[in-house]
PDB file of C-alpha atoms in Angstrom:
ATOM      1  CA  MET A   1      14.962  -6.988  18.529  1.00 56.00           C
ATOM      2  CA  VAL A   2      15.375  -3.682  20.409  1.00 63.00           C
ATOM      3  CA  ALA A   3      17.496  -2.124  17.799  1.00 72.00           C
ATOM      4  CA  SER A   4      15.913  -4.019  14.898  1.00 85.00           C
ATOM      5  CA  THR A   5      14.718  -1.889  11.892  1.00 89.00           C
ATOM      6  CA  ALA A   6      12.709  -4.704  10.631  1.00 89.00           C
ATOM      7  CA  ALA A   7      10.751  -4.826  13.855  1.00 90.00           C
ATOM      8  CA  ALA A   8      10.299  -1.147  13.775  1.00 90.00           C
ATOM      9  CA  ARG A   9       8.798  -1.352  10.181  1.00 91.00           C
ATOM     10  CA  ILE A  10       6.488  -4.396  11.209  1.00 91.00           C
ATOM     11  CA  ASN A  11       5.374  -2.515  14.251  1.00 89.00           C
ATOM     12  CA  GLY A  12       4.652   0.521  11.966  1.00 88.00           C
ATOM     13  CA  TYR A  13       2.547  -1.543   9.551  1.00 88.00           C
ATOM     14  CA  LEU A  14       0.707  -3.241  12.629  1.00 87.00           C
ATOM     15  CA  GLY A  15      -0.233   0.561  13.678  1.00 85.00           C
ATOM     16  CA  CYS A  16      -1.783   1.064  10.078  1.00 84.00           C
ATOM     17  CA  ASN A  17       1.057   3.112   8.846  1.00 86.00           C
ATOM     18  CA  GLY A  18       1.870   2.163   5.263  1.00 84.00           C
ATOM     19  CA  SER A  19       0.142   0.731   2.288  1.00 85.00           C
ATOM     20  CA  VAL A  20      -0.249  -2.910   1.119  1.00 85.00           C
ATOM     21  CA  GLU A  21       1.822  -2.057  -1.847  1.00 89.00           C
ATOM     22  CA  GLN A  22       4.648  -0.460   0.457  1.00 90.00           C
ATOM     23  CA  LEU A  23       4.543  -3.783   2.363  1.00 91.00           C
ATOM     24  CA  GLN A  24       4.735  -6.031  -0.652  1.00 91.00           C
ATOM     25  CA  ALA A  25       7.659  -4.216  -1.876  1.00 93.00           C
ATOM     26  CA  GLU A  26       9.617  -4.894   1.247  1.00 92.00           C
ATOM     27  CA  MET A  27       8.062  -7.903   2.531  1.00 92.00           C
ATOM     28  CA  GLY A  28      11.168 -10.003   1.815  1.00 91.00           C
ATOM     29  CA  ALA A  29      13.527  -7.855   3.827  1.00 91.00           C
ATOM     30  CA  LEU A  30      11.430  -8.127   6.979  1.00 92.00           C
ATOM     31  CA  GLY A  31      12.582 -11.641   7.799  1.00 91.00           C
ATOM     32  CA  LEU A  32       8.880 -13.060   8.176  1.00 92.00           C
ATOM     33  CA  SER A  33       7.826 -16.563   7.752  1.00 93.00           C
ATOM     34  CA  TRP A  34       5.131 -16.948   4.853  1.00 93.00           C
ATOM     35  CA  PRO A  35       2.209 -17.586   7.540  1.00 94.00           C
ATOM     36  CA  SER A  36       3.530 -14.272   9.175  1.00 92.00           C
ATOM     37  CA  GLN A  37       3.666 -12.342   5.805  1.00 92.00           C
ATOM     38  CA  GLN A  38       0.203 -13.545   4.969  1.00 92.00           C
ATOM     39  CA  GLN A  39      -1.116 -12.511   8.429  1.00 92.00           C
ATOM     40  CA  LEU A  40       0.556  -9.053   8.258  1.00 90.00           C
ATOM     41  CA  ALA A  41      -0.887  -8.301   4.757  1.00 90.00           C
ATOM     42  CA  ASP A  42      -4.222  -9.505   5.779  1.00 89.00           C
ATOM     43  CA  HIS A  43      -4.184  -7.050   8.770  1.00 86.00           C
ATOM     44  CA  LEU A  44      -3.152  -4.237   6.769  1.00 86.00           C
ATOM     45  CA  SER A  45      -5.620  -4.665   3.869  1.00 85.00           C
ATOM     46  CA  SER A  46      -8.712  -5.375   6.323  1.00 84.00           C
ATOM     47  CA  SER A  47      -8.356  -3.953   9.762  1.00 81.00           C
ATOM     48  CA  CYS A  48      -6.419  -0.753   8.458  1.00 79.00           C
ATOM     49  CA  SER A  49      -8.657   0.027   5.575  1.00 72.00           C
ATOM     50  CA  GLN A  50     -10.603   2.467   7.625  1.00 70.00           C
ATOM     51  CA  PHE A  51      -7.577   4.419   8.715  1.00 63.00           C
ATOM     52  CA  ARG A  52      -6.176   5.168   5.264  1.00 54.00           C
ATOM     53  CA  GLY A  53      -4.686   8.655   5.453  1.00 52.00           C
ATOM     54  CA  PHE A  54      -5.649   9.080   9.199  1.00 52.00           C
ATOM     55  CA  THR A  55      -3.177  10.576  11.512  1.00 54.00           C
ATOM     56  CA  CYS A  56      -3.200  11.241  15.279  1.00 54.00           C
ATOM     57  CA  PRO A  57      -2.550  14.654  16.213  1.00 45.00           C
ATOM     58  CA  ALA A  58       0.442  15.608  18.346  1.00 43.00           C
ATOM     59  CA  PRO A  59      -0.416  16.955  21.653  1.00 44.00           C
ATOM     60  CA  LYS A  60      -0.011  20.559  22.376  1.00 43.00           C
TER      61      LYS A  60
END
């Protein structure tokens, strides 16, 4: 899992980076079970809606 691209992508979505549309386009390649796919999509569409376009500034 340490060198897993899929794990990195999932972590990015859990951090509210990406859109529901992007997630739907690559969902099959992430290797998640159906319930996990639904949970990730629900998280992205509900919990992350307030962060759309929001980024954290890099420290100076």
